[in-house]
PDB file of N, CA and C in Angstrom:
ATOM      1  N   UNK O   1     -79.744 110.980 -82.900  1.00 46.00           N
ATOM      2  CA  UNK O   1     -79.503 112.215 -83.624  1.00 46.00           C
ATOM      3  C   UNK O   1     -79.614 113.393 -82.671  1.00 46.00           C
ATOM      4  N   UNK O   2     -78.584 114.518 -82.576  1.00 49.00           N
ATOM      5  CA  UNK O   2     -78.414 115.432 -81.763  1.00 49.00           C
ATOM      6  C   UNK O   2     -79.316 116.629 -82.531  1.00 49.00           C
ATOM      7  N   UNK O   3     -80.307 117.546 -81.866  1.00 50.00           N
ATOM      8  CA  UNK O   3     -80.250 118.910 -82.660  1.00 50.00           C
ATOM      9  C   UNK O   3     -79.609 119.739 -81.993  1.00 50.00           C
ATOM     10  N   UNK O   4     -79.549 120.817 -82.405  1.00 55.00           N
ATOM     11  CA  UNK O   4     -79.173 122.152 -81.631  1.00 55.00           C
ATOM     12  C   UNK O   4     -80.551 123.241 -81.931  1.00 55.00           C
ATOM     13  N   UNK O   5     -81.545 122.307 -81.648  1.00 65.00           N
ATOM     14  CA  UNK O   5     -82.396 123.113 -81.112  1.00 65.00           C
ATOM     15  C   UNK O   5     -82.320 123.550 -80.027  1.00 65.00           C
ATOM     16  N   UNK O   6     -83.003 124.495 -78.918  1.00 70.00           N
ATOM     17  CA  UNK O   6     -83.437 124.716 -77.797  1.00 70.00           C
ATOM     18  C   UNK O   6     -84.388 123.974 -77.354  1.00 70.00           C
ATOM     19  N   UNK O   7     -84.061 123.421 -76.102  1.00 72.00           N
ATOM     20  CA  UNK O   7     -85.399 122.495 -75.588  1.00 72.00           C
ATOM     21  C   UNK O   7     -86.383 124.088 -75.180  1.00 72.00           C
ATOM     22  N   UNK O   8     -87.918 123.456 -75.031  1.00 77.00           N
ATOM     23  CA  UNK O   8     -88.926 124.333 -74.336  1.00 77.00           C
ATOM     24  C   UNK O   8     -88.318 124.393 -73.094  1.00 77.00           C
ATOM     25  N   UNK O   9     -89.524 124.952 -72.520  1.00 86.00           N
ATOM     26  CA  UNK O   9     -89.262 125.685 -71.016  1.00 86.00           C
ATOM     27  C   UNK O   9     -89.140 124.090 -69.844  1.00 86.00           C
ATOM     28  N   UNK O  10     -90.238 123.327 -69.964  1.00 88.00           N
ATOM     29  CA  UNK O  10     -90.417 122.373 -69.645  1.00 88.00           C
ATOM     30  C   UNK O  10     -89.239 121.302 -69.797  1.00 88.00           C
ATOM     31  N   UNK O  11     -89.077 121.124 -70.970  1.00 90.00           N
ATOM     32  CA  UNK O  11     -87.651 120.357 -71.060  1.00 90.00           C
ATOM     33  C   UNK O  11     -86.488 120.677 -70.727  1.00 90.00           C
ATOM     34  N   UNK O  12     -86.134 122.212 -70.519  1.00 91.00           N
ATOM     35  CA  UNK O  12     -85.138 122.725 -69.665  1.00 91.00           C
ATOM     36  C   UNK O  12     -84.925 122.883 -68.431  1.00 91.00           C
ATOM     37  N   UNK O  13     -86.283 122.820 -67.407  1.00 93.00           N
ATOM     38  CA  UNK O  13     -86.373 122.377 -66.226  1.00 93.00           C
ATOM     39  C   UNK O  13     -85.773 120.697 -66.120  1.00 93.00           C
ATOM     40  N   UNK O  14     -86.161 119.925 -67.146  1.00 94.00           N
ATOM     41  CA  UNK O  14     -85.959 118.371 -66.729  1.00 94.00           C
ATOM     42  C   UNK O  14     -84.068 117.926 -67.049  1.00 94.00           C
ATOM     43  N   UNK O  15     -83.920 119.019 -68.063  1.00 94.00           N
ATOM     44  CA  UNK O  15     -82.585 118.838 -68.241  1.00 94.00           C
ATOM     45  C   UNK O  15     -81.782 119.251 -66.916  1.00 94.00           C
ATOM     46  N   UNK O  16     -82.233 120.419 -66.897  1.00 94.00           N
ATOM     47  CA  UNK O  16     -81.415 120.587 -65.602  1.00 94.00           C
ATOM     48  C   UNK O  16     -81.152 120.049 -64.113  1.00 94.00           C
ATOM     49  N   UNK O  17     -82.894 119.465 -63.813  1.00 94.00           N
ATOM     50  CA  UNK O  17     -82.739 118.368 -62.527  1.00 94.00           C
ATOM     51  C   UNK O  17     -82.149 117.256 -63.097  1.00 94.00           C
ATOM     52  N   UNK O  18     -81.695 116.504 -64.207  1.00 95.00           N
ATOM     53  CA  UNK O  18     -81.119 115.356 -64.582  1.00 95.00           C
ATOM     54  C   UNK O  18     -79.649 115.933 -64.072  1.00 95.00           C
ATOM     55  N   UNK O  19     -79.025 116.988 -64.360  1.00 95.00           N
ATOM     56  CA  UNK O  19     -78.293 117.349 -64.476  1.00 95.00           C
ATOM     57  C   UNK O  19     -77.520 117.425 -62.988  1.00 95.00           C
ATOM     58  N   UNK O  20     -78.447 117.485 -62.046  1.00 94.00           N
ATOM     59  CA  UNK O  20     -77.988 118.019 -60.789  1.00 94.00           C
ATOM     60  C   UNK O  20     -77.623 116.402 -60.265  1.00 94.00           C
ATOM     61  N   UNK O  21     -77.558 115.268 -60.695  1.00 93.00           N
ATOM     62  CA  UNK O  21     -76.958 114.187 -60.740  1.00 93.00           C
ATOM     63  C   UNK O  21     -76.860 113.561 -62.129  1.00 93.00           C
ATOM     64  N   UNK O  22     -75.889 113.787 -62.614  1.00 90.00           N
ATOM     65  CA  UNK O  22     -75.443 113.712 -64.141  1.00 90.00           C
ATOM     66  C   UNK O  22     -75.191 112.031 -64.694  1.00 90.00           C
ATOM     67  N   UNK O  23     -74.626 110.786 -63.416  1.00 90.00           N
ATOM     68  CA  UNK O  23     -74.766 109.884 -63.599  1.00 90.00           C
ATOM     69  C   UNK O  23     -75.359 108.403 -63.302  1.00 90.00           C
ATOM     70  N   UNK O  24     -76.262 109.415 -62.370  1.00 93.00           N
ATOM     71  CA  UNK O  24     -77.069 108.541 -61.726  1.00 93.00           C
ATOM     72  C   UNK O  24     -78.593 108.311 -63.197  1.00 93.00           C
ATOM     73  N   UNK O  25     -79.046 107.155 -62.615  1.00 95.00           N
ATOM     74  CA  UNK O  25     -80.228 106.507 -62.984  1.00 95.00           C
ATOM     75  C   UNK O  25     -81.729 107.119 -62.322  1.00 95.00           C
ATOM     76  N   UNK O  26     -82.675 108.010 -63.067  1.00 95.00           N
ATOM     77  CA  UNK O  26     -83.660 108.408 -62.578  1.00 95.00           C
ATOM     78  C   UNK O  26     -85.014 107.619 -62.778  1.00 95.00           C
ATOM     79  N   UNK O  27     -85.976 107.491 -62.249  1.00 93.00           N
ATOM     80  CA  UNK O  27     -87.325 107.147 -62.690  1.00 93.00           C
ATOM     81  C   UNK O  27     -88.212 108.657 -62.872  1.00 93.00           C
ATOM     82  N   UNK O  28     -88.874 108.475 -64.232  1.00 93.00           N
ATOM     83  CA  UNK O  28     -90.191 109.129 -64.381  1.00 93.00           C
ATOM     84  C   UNK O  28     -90.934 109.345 -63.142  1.00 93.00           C
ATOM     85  N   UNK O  29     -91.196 108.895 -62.427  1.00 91.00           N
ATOM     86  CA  UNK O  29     -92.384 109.130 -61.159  1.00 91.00           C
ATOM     87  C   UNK O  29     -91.585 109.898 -60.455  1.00 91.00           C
ATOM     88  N   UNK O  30     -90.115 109.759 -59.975  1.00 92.00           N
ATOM     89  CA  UNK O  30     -89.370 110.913 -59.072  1.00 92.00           C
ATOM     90  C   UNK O  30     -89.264 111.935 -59.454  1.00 92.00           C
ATOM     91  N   UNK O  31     -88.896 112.093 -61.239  1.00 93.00           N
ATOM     92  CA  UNK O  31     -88.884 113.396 -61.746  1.00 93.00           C
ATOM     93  C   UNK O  31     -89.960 113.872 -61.282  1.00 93.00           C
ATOM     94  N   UNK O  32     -91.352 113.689 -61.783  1.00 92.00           N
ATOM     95  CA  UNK O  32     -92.898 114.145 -61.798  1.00 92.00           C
ATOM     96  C   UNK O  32     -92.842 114.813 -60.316  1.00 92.00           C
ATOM     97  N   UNK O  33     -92.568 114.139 -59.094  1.00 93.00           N
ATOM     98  CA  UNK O  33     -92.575 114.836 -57.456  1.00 93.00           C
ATOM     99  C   UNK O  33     -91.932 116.108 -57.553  1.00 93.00           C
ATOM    100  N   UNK O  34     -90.624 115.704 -57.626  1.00 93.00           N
ATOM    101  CA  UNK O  34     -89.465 116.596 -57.846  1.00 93.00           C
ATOM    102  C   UNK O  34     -89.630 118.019 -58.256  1.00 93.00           C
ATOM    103  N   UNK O  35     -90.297 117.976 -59.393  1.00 92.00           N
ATOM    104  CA  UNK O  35     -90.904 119.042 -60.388  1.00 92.00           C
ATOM    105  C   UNK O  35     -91.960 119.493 -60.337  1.00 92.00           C
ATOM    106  N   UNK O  36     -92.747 118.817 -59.751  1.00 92.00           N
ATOM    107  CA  UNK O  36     -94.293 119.275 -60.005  1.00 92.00           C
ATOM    108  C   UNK O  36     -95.266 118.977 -61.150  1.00 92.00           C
ATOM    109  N   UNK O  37     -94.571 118.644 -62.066  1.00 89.00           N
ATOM    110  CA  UNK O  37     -95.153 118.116 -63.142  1.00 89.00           C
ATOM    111  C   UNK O  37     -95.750 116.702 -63.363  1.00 89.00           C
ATOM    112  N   UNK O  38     -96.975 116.576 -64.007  1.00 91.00           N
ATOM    113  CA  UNK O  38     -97.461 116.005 -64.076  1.00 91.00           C
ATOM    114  C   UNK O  38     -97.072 114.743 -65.186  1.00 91.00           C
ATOM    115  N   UNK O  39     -97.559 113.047 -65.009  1.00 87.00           N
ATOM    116  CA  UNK O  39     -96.589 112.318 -66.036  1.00 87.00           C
ATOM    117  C   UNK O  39     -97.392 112.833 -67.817  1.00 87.00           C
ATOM    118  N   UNK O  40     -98.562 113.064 -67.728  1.00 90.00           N
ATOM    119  CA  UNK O  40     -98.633 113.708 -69.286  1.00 90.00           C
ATOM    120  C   UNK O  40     -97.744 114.861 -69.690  1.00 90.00           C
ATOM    121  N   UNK O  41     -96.985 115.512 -68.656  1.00 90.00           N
ATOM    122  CA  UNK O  41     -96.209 116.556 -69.585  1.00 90.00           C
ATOM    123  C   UNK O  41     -95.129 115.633 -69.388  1.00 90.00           C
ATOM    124  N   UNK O  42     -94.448 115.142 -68.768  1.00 94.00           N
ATOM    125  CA  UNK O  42     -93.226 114.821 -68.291  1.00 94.00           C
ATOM    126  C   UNK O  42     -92.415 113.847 -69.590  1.00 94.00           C
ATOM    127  N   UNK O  43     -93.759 112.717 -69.608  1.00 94.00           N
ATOM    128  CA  UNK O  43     -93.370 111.766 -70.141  1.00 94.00           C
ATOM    129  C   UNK O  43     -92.746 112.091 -71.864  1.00 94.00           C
ATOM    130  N   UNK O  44     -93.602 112.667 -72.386  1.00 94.00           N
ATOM    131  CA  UNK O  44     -93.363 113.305 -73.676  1.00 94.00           C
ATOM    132  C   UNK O  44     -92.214 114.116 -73.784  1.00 94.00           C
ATOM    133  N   UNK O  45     -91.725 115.030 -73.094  1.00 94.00           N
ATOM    134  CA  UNK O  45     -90.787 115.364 -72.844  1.00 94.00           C
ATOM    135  C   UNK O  45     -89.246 114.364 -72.783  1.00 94.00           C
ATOM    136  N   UNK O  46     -89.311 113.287 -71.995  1.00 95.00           N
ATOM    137  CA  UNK O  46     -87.965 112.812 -72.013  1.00 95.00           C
ATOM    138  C   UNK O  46     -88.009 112.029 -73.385  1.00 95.00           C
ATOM    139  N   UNK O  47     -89.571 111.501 -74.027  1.00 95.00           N
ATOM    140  CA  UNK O  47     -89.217 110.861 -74.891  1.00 95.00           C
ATOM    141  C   UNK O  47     -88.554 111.988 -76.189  1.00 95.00           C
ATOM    142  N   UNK O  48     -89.060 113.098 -76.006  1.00 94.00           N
ATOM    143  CA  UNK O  48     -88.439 113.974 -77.380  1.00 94.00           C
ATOM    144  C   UNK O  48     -86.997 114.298 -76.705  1.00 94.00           C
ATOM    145  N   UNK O  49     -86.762 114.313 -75.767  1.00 95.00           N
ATOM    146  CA  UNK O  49     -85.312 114.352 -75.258  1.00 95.00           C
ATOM    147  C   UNK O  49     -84.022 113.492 -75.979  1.00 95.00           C
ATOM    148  N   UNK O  50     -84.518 112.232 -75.350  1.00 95.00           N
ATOM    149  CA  UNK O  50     -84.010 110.703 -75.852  1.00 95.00           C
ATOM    150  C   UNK O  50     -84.221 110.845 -77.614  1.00 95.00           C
ATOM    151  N   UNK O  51     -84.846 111.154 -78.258  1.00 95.00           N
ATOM    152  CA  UNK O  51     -84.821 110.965 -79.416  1.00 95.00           C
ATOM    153  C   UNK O  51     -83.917 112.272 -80.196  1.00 95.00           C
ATOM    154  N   UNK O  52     -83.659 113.013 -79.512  1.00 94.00           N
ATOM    155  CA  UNK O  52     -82.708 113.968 -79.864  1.00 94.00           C
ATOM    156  C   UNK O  52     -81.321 113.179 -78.998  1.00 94.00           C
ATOM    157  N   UNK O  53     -81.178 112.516 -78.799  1.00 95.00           N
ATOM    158  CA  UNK O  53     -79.413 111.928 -78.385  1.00 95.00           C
ATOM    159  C   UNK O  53     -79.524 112.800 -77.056  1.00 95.00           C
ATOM    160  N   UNK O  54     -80.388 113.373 -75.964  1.00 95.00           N
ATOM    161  CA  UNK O  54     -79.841 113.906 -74.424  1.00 95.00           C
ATOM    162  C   UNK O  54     -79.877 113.025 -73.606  1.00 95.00           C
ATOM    163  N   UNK O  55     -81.084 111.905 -74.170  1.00 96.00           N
ATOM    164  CA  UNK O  55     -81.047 111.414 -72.879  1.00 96.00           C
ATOM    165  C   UNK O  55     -80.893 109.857 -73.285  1.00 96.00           C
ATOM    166  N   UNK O  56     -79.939 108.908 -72.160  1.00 96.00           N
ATOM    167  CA  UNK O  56     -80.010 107.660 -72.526  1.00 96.00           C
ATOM    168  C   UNK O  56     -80.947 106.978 -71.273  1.00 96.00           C
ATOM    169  N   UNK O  57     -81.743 105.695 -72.108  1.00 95.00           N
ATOM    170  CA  UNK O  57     -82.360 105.095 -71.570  1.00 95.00           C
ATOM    171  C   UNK O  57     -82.453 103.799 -71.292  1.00 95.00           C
ATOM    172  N   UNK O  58     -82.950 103.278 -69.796  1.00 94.00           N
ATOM    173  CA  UNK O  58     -82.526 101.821 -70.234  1.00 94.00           C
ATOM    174  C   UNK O  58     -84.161 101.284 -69.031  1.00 94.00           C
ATOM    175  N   UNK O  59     -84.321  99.718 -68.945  1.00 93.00           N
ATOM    176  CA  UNK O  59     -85.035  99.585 -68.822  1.00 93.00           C
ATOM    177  C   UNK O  59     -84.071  98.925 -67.064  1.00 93.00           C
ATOM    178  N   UNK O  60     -85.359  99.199 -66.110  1.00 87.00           N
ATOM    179  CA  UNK O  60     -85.046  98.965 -64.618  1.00 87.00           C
ATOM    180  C   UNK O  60     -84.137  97.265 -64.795  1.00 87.00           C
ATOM    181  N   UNK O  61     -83.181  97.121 -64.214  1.00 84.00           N
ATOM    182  CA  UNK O  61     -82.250  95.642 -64.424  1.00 84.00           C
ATOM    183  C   UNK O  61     -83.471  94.919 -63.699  1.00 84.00           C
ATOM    184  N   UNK O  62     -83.483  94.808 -62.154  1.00 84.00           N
ATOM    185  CA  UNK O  62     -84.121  93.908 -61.287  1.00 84.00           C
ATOM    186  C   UNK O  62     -85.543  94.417 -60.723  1.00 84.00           C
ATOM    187  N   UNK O  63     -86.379  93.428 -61.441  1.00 82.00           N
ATOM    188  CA  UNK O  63     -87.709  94.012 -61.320  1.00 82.00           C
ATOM    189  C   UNK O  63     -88.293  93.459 -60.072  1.00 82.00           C
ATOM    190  N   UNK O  64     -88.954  93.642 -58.968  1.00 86.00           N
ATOM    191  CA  UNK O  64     -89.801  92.685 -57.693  1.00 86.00           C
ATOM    192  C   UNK O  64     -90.391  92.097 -58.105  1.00 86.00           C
ATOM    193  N   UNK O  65     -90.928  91.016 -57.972  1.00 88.00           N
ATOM    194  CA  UNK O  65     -92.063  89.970 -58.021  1.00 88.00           C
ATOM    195  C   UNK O  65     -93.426  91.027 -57.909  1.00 88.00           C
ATOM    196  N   UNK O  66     -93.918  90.647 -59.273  1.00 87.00           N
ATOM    197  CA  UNK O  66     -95.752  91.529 -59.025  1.00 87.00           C
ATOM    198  C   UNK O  66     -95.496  92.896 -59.357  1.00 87.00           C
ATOM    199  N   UNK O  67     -94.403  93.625 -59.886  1.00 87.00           N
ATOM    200  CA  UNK O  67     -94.521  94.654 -60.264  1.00 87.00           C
ATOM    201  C   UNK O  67     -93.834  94.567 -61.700  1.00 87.00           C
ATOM    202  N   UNK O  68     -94.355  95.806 -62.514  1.00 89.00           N
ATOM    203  CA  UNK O  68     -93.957  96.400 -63.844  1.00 89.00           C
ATOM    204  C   UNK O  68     -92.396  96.770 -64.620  1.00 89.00           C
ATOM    205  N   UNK O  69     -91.949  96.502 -65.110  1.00 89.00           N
ATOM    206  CA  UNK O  69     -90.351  97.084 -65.750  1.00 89.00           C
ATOM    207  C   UNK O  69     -90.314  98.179 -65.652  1.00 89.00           C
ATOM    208  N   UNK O  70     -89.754  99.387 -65.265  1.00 90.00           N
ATOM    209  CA  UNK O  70     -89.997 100.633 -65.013  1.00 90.00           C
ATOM    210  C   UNK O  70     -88.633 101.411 -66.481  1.00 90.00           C
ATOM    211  N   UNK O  71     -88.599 102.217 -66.846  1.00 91.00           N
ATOM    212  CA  UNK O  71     -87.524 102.954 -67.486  1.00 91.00           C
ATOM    213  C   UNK O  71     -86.753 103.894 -66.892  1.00 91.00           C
ATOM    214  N   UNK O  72     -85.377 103.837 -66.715  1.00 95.00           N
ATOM    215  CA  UNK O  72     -84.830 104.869 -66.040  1.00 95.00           C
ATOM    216  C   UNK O  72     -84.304 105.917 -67.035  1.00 95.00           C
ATOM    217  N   UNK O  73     -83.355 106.869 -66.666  1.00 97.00           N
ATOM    218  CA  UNK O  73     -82.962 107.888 -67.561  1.00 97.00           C
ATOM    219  C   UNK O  73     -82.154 108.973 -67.222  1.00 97.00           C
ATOM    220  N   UNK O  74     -80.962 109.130 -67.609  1.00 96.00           N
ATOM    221  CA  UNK O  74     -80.064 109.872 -67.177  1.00 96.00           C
ATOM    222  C   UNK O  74     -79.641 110.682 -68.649  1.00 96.00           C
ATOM    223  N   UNK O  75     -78.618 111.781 -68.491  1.00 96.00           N
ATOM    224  CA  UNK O  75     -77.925 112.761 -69.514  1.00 96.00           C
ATOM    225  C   UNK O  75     -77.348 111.548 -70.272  1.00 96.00           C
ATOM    226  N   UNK O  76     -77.250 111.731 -71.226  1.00 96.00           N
ATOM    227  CA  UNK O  76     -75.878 111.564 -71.959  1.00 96.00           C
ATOM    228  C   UNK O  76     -74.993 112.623 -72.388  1.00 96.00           C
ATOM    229  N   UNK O  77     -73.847 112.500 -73.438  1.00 95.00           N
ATOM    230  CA  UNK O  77     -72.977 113.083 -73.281  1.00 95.00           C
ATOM    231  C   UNK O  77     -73.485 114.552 -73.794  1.00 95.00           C
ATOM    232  N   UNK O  78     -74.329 114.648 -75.313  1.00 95.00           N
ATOM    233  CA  UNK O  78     -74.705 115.636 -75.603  1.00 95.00           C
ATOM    234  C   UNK O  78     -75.411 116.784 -74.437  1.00 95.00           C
ATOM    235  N   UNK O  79     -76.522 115.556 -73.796  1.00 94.00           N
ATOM    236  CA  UNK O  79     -77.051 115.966 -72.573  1.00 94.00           C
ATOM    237  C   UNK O  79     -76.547 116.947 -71.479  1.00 94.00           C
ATOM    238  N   UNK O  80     -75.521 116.381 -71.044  1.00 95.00           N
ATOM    239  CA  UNK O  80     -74.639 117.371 -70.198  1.00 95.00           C
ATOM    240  C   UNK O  80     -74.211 118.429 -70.548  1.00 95.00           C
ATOM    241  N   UNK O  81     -73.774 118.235 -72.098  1.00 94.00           N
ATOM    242  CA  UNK O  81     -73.554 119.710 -72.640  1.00 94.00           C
ATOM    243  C   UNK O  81     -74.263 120.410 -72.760  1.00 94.00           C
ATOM    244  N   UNK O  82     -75.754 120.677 -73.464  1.00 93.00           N
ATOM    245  CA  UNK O  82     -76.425 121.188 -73.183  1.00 93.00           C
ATOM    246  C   UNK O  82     -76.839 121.100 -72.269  1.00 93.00           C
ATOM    247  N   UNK O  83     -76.928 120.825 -70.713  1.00 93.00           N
ATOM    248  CA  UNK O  83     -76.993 121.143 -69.327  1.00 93.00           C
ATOM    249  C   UNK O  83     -76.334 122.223 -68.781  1.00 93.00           C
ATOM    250  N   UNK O  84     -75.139 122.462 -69.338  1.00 93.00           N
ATOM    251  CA  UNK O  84     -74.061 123.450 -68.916  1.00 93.00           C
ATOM    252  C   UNK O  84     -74.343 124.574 -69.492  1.00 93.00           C
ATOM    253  N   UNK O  85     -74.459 124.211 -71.218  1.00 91.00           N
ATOM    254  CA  UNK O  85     -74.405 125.771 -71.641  1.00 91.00           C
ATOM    255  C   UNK O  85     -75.888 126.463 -71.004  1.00 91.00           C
ATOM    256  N   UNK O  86     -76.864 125.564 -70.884  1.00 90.00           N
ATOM    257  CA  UNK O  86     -78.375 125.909 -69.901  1.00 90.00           C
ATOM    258  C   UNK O  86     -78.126 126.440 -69.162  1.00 90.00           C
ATOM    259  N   UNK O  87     -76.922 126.287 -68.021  1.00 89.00           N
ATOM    260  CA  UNK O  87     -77.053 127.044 -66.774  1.00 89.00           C
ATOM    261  C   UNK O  87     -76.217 127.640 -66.723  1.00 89.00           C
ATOM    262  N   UNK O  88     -75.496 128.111 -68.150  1.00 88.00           N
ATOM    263  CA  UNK O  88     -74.233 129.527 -67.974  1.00 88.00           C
ATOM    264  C   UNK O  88     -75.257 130.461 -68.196  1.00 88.00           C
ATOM    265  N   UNK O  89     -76.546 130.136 -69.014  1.00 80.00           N
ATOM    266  CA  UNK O  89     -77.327 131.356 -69.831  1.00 80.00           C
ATOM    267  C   UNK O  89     -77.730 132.146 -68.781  1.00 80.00           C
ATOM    268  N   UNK O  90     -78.160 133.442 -68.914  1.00 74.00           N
ATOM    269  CA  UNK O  90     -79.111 134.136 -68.357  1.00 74.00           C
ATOM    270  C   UNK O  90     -80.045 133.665 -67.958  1.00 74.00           C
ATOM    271  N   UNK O  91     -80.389 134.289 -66.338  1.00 60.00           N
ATOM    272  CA  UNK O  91     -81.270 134.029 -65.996  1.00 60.00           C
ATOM    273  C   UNK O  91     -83.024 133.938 -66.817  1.00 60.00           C
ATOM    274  N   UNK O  92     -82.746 134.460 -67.945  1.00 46.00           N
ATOM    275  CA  UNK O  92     -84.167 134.686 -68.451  1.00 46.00           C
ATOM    276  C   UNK O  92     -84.549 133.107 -68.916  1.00 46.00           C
ATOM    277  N   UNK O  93     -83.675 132.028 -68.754  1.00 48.00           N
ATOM    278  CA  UNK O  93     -84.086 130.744 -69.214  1.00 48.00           C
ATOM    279  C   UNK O  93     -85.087 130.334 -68.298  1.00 48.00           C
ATOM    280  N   UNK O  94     -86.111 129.493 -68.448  1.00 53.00           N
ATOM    281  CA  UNK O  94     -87.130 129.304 -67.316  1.00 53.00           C
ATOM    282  C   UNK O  94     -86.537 128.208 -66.116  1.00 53.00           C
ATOM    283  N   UNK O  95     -87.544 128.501 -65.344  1.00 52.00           N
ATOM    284  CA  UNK O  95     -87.034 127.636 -64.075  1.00 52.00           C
ATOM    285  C   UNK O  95     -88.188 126.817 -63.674  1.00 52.00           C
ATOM    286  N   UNK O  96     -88.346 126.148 -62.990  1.00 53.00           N
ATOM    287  CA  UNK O  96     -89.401 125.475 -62.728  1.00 53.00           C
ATOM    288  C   UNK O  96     -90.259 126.257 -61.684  1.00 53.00           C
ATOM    289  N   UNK O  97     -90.298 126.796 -60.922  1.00 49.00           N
ATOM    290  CA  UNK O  97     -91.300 128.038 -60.569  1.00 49.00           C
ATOM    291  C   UNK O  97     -91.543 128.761 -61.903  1.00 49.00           C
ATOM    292  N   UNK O  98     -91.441 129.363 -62.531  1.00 47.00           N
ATOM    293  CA  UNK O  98     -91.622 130.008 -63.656  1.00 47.00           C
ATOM    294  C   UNK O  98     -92.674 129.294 -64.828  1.00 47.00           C
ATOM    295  N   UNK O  99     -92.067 127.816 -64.689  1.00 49.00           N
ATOM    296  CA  UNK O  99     -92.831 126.896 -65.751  1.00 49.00           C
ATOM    297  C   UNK O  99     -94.568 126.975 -64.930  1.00 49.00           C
ATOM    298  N   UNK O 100     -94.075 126.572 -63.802  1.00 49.00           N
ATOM    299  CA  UNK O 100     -95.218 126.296 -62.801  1.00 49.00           C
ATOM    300  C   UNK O 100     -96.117 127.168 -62.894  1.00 49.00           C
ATOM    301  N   UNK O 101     -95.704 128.573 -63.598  1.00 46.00           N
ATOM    302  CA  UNK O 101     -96.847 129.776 -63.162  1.00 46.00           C
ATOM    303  C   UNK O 101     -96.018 130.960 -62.184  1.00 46.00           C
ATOM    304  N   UNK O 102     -95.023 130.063 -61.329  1.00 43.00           N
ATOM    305  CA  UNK O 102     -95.049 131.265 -59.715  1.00 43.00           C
ATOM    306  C   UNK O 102     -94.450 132.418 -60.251  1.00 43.00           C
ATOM    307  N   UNK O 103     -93.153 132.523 -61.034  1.00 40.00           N
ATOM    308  CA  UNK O 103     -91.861 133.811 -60.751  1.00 40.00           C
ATOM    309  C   UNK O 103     -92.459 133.974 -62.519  1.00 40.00           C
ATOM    310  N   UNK O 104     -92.579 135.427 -62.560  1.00 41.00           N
ATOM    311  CA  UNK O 104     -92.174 135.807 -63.581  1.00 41.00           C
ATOM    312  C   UNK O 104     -93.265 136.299 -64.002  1.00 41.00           C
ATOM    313  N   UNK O 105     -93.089 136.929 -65.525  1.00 43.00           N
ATOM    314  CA  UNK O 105     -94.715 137.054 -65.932  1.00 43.00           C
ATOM    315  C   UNK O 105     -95.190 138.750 -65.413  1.00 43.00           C
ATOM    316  N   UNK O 106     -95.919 138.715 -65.695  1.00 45.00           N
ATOM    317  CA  UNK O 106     -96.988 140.203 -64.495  1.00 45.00           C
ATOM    318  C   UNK O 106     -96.550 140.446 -63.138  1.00 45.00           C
ATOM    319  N   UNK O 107     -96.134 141.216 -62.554  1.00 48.00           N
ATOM    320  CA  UNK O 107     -96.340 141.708 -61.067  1.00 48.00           C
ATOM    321  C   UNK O 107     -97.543 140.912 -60.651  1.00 48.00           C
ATOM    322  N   UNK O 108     -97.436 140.307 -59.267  1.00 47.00           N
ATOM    323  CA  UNK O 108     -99.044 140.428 -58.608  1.00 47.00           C
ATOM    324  C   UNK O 108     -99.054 141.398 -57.880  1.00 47.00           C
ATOM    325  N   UNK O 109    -100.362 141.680 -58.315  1.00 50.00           N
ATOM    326  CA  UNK O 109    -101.204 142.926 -56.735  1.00 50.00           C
ATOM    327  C   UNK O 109    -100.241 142.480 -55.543  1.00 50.00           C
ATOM    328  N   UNK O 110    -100.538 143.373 -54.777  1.00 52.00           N
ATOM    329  CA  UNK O 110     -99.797 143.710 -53.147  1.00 52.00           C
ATOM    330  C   UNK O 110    -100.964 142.861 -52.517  1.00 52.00           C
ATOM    331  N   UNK O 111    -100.294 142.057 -50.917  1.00 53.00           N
ATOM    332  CA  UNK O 111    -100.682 141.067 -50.427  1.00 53.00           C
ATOM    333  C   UNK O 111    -101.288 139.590 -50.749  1.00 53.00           C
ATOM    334  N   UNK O 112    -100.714 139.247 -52.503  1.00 50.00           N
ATOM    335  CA  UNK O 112    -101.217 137.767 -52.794  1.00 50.00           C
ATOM    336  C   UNK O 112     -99.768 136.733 -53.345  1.00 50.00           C
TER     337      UNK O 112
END
């Protein structure tokens, strides 16, 4: 099921790095580097993603000997669309410095 809600700030950062390879296969742990974010925000996030129809998911094909099934995750079609109309908007949409704390917000004092 698609909404036409607005994702948060957080989920619009993740849409948009999905976005910057639209058909490739991602893992959770690369996003988390990538971003800065940690897997308690992250994870919740793609799952309310995926359950709104952005994101499709599938489980890693070929697993190594001694390790875990991992989930990957890329746009789908809705996905991309809202990827695009995300990055026609105004800059006032957040960015991941912004999510992070750095850009935006209050002036800092001079020299910090």
């Amino acid at each position: 099921m698609v909404s036409s809600r607005r994702p948060s700030g957080q989920a619009t950062v993740v849409v948009l790095a999905l976005a910057e390879q639209p058909a490739t296969w991602q893992y959770a742990y690369e996003l988390c580097r990538r971003l800065d974010l940690k897997s308690g925000s992250l994870y919740p996030v793609l799952m309310r993603l995926a359950d709104r129809g952005l994101l499709e998911t599938t489980w890693e094909p070929a697993v190594p000997a001694g390790r875990p099934p991992r989930h990957r995750y890329r746009l789908s079609g809705p996905g991309r669309a809202l990827a695009a109309d995300l990055a026609a908007e105004p800059t006032a949409r957040p960015t991941p410095a912004r999510v992070a704390g750095g850009v935006g917000g209050r002036p800092r004092p001079e020299g910090t």
